Short mmCIF file of C-alpha atoms in Angstrom, two decimals:
data_model
loop_
_atom_site.label_atom_id
_atom_site.label_comp_id
_atom_site.label_asym_id
_atom_site.label_seq_id
_atom_site.Cartn_x
_atom_site.Cartn_y
_atom_site.Cartn_z
CA MET A 1 0.00 0.00 0.00
CA LYS A 2 1.34 3.43 -0.92
CA PRO A 3 1.77 5.93 1.90
CA PRO A 4 -0.74 8.77 1.83
CA PRO A 5 0.29 12.22 0.69
CA SER A 6 1.60 14.15 3.69
CA LEU A 7 1.95 17.81 4.54
CA TRP A 8 4.16 19.08 7.39
CA VAL A 9 3.83 22.66 8.63
CA PRO A 10 6.65 23.36 11.13
CA VAL A 11 6.58 26.28 13.58
CA LYS A 12 9.23 28.06 11.50
CA GLY A 13 10.53 27.46 8.01
CA LYS A 14 9.09 26.12 4.80
CA VAL A 15 6.22 23.69 4.39
CA GLN A 16 7.20 20.17 3.37
CA VAL A 17 5.10 17.77 1.33
CA LEU A 18 5.55 14.09 0.58
CA LEU A 19 3.77 12.66 -2.43
CA PRO A 20 3.35 9.01 -3.46
CA TYR A 21 6.08 7.64 -5.71
CA VAL A 22 4.94 6.85 -9.25
CA PRO A 23 7.15 4.34 -11.10
CA ASN A 24 8.50 5.54 -14.44
CA LYS A 25 7.58 9.15 -13.54
CA PRO A 26 10.41 10.42 -11.33
CA LEU A 27 9.23 14.04 -11.56
CA PHE A 28 5.57 13.27 -10.85
CA GLY A 29 5.51 15.13 -7.51
CA LEU A 30 7.23 18.24 -8.76
CA ASN A 31 5.15 18.38 -11.95
CA TRP A 32 1.91 17.72 -10.03
CA LEU A 33 2.65 20.56 -7.57
CA ARG A 34 3.40 23.01 -10.35
CA ALA A 35 0.27 22.01 -12.27
CA SER A 36 -1.87 22.26 -9.13
CA LEU A 37 -0.45 25.47 -7.66
CA GLY A 38 0.77 27.25 -10.77
CA SER A 39 4.16 27.51 -12.40
CA ARG A 40 5.08 30.68 -10.48
CA VAL A 41 5.17 28.84 -7.15
CA ARG A 42 8.76 28.09 -6.16
CA VAL A 43 9.15 24.44 -5.22
CA GLY A 44 12.41 23.11 -3.87
CA ARG A 45 13.71 19.79 -2.66
CA GLY A 46 13.86 18.91 1.02
CA GLU A 47 16.84 17.47 2.82
CA ARG A 48 18.69 14.79 0.94
CA GLY A 49 17.15 11.36 1.33
CA THR A 50 13.75 12.53 2.59
CA GLY A 51 12.02 12.78 -0.78
CA ALA A 52 10.20 15.87 0.46
CA LEU A 53 9.39 18.90 -1.62
CA VAL A 54 9.40 22.30 0.10
CA LEU A 55 7.57 25.53 -0.58
CA GLY A 56 6.72 28.79 1.12
CA ARG A 57 4.32 28.91 4.07
CA ASN A 58 1.94 31.26 2.26
CA HIS A 59 0.85 28.34 0.04
CA THR A 60 -0.22 26.05 2.91
CA ASP A 61 -4.01 26.32 2.55
CA GLU A 62 -3.85 26.18 -1.22
CA LEU A 63 -1.62 23.09 -1.03
CA ARG A 64 -3.93 21.31 1.44
CA ALA A 65 -6.91 21.92 -0.85
CA ALA A 66 -4.94 20.69 -3.89
CA LEU A 67 -3.93 17.49 -2.04
CA VAL A 68 -7.51 16.74 -1.05
CA ALA A 69 -8.76 17.38 -4.61
CA GLY A 70 -5.85 15.61 -6.29
CA PHE A 71 -6.04 12.41 -4.23
CA PRO A 72 -9.79 11.75 -3.83
CA GLY A 73 -10.79 9.00 -1.44
CA ARG A 74 -7.40 9.01 0.30
CA ALA A 75 -6.68 10.45 3.70
CA ILE A 76 -4.14 13.27 3.58
CA THR A 77 -1.85 13.38 6.61
CA VAL A 78 -1.41 16.94 7.87
CA ILE A 79 1.22 17.46 10.56
CA ARG A 80 1.15 20.84 12.27
CA ASP A 81 3.68 22.00 14.85
CA VAL A 82 2.32 24.63 17.22
CA ALA A 83 3.96 26.76 19.89
CA MET A 84 2.12 27.39 23.14
CA GLN A 85 3.30 30.15 25.46
CA THR A 86 2.63 30.73 29.12
CA ILE A 87 3.32 34.21 30.45
CA CYS A 88 3.99 35.00 34.09
CA ALA A 89 3.55 38.50 35.49
CA PRO A 90 5.99 40.23 37.89
CA ALA A 91 3.40 40.14 40.71
CA CYS A 92 3.53 36.34 40.61
CA GLN A 93 7.33 36.18 40.40
CA GLN A 94 7.59 38.41 43.50
CA ALA A 95 4.86 36.65 45.47
CA ASP A 96 5.31 34.46 48.53
CA PRO A 97 6.01 30.85 47.46
CA LYS A 98 3.70 29.66 50.26
CA ASN A 99 0.73 31.12 48.35
CA ALA A 100 1.43 29.25 45.08
CA LEU A 101 -1.92 27.42 45.14
CA LEU A 102 -3.72 30.77 45.10
CA CYS A 103 -1.93 31.93 41.95
CA GLU A 104 -4.21 33.33 39.22
CA CYS A 105 -1.40 33.68 36.70
CA SER A 106 -1.13 31.40 33.64
CA CYS A 107 1.94 29.71 35.20
CA GLY A 108 -0.32 28.15 37.83
CA GLY A 109 2.00 29.07 40.71
CA ILE A 110 5.18 27.52 39.32
CA ASN A 111 6.94 30.90 39.37
CA HIS A 112 5.75 32.12 42.78
CA GLY A 113 8.86 33.69 44.21
CA GLY A 114 11.07 33.29 41.13
CA THR A 115 11.14 32.38 37.43
CA ALA A 116 11.91 28.62 37.60
CA GLY A 117 14.22 28.75 34.58
CA TRP A 118 11.77 30.51 32.28
CA THR A 119 12.94 33.06 29.70
CA LEU A 120 12.67 36.67 30.88
CA ARG A 121 11.30 39.18 28.37
CA GLY A 122 11.39 42.53 30.07
CA GLU A 123 9.55 42.04 33.34
CA TYR A 124 7.54 39.02 32.18
CA ALA A 125 8.64 35.38 32.30
CA ILE A 126 7.71 33.33 29.24
CA ASN A 127 7.70 29.57 28.79
CA THR A 128 7.27 28.16 25.28
CA GLN A 129 6.34 24.55 24.65
CA TYR A 130 6.01 22.92 21.26
CA LYS A 131 3.37 20.39 20.34
CA ARG A 132 2.83 18.34 17.21
CA VAL A 133 -0.72 17.83 15.99
CA VAL A 134 -1.48 15.15 13.39
CA MET A 135 -4.74 15.33 11.42
CA TYR A 136 -6.15 13.23 8.61
CA VAL A 137 -8.11 15.12 5.98
CA THR A 138 -10.30 13.40 3.38
CA SER A 139 -12.43 14.65 0.54
#
């Protein structure tokens, strides 16, 4: 069974797409992308050995729609990396650690009395966590 077409949208950088291999048509993926998105879209190759094609982030929605239309009846794997930030105010950082359970800040009391290794941006402490979400889109 051929793997489904896949689309990866990282937090930063270009979008990567994997398309099924078609024997005797080594440029199928590249030609299909250009036919689907237009010849003015710049498509590059991903890291060596991955087989991925890369393109600018501004084509993400258009690419997802083209994949769904171009591969009817097949689930398209969409991988989306997201960044989630928690911000802690100075009032929390300077509070008594004994009152941490009463914290109303988004840190939930972790930073009561300090910053617990978070990144300081001005007077606010920021913690960024990354999460990968995998979705399957069908037509």
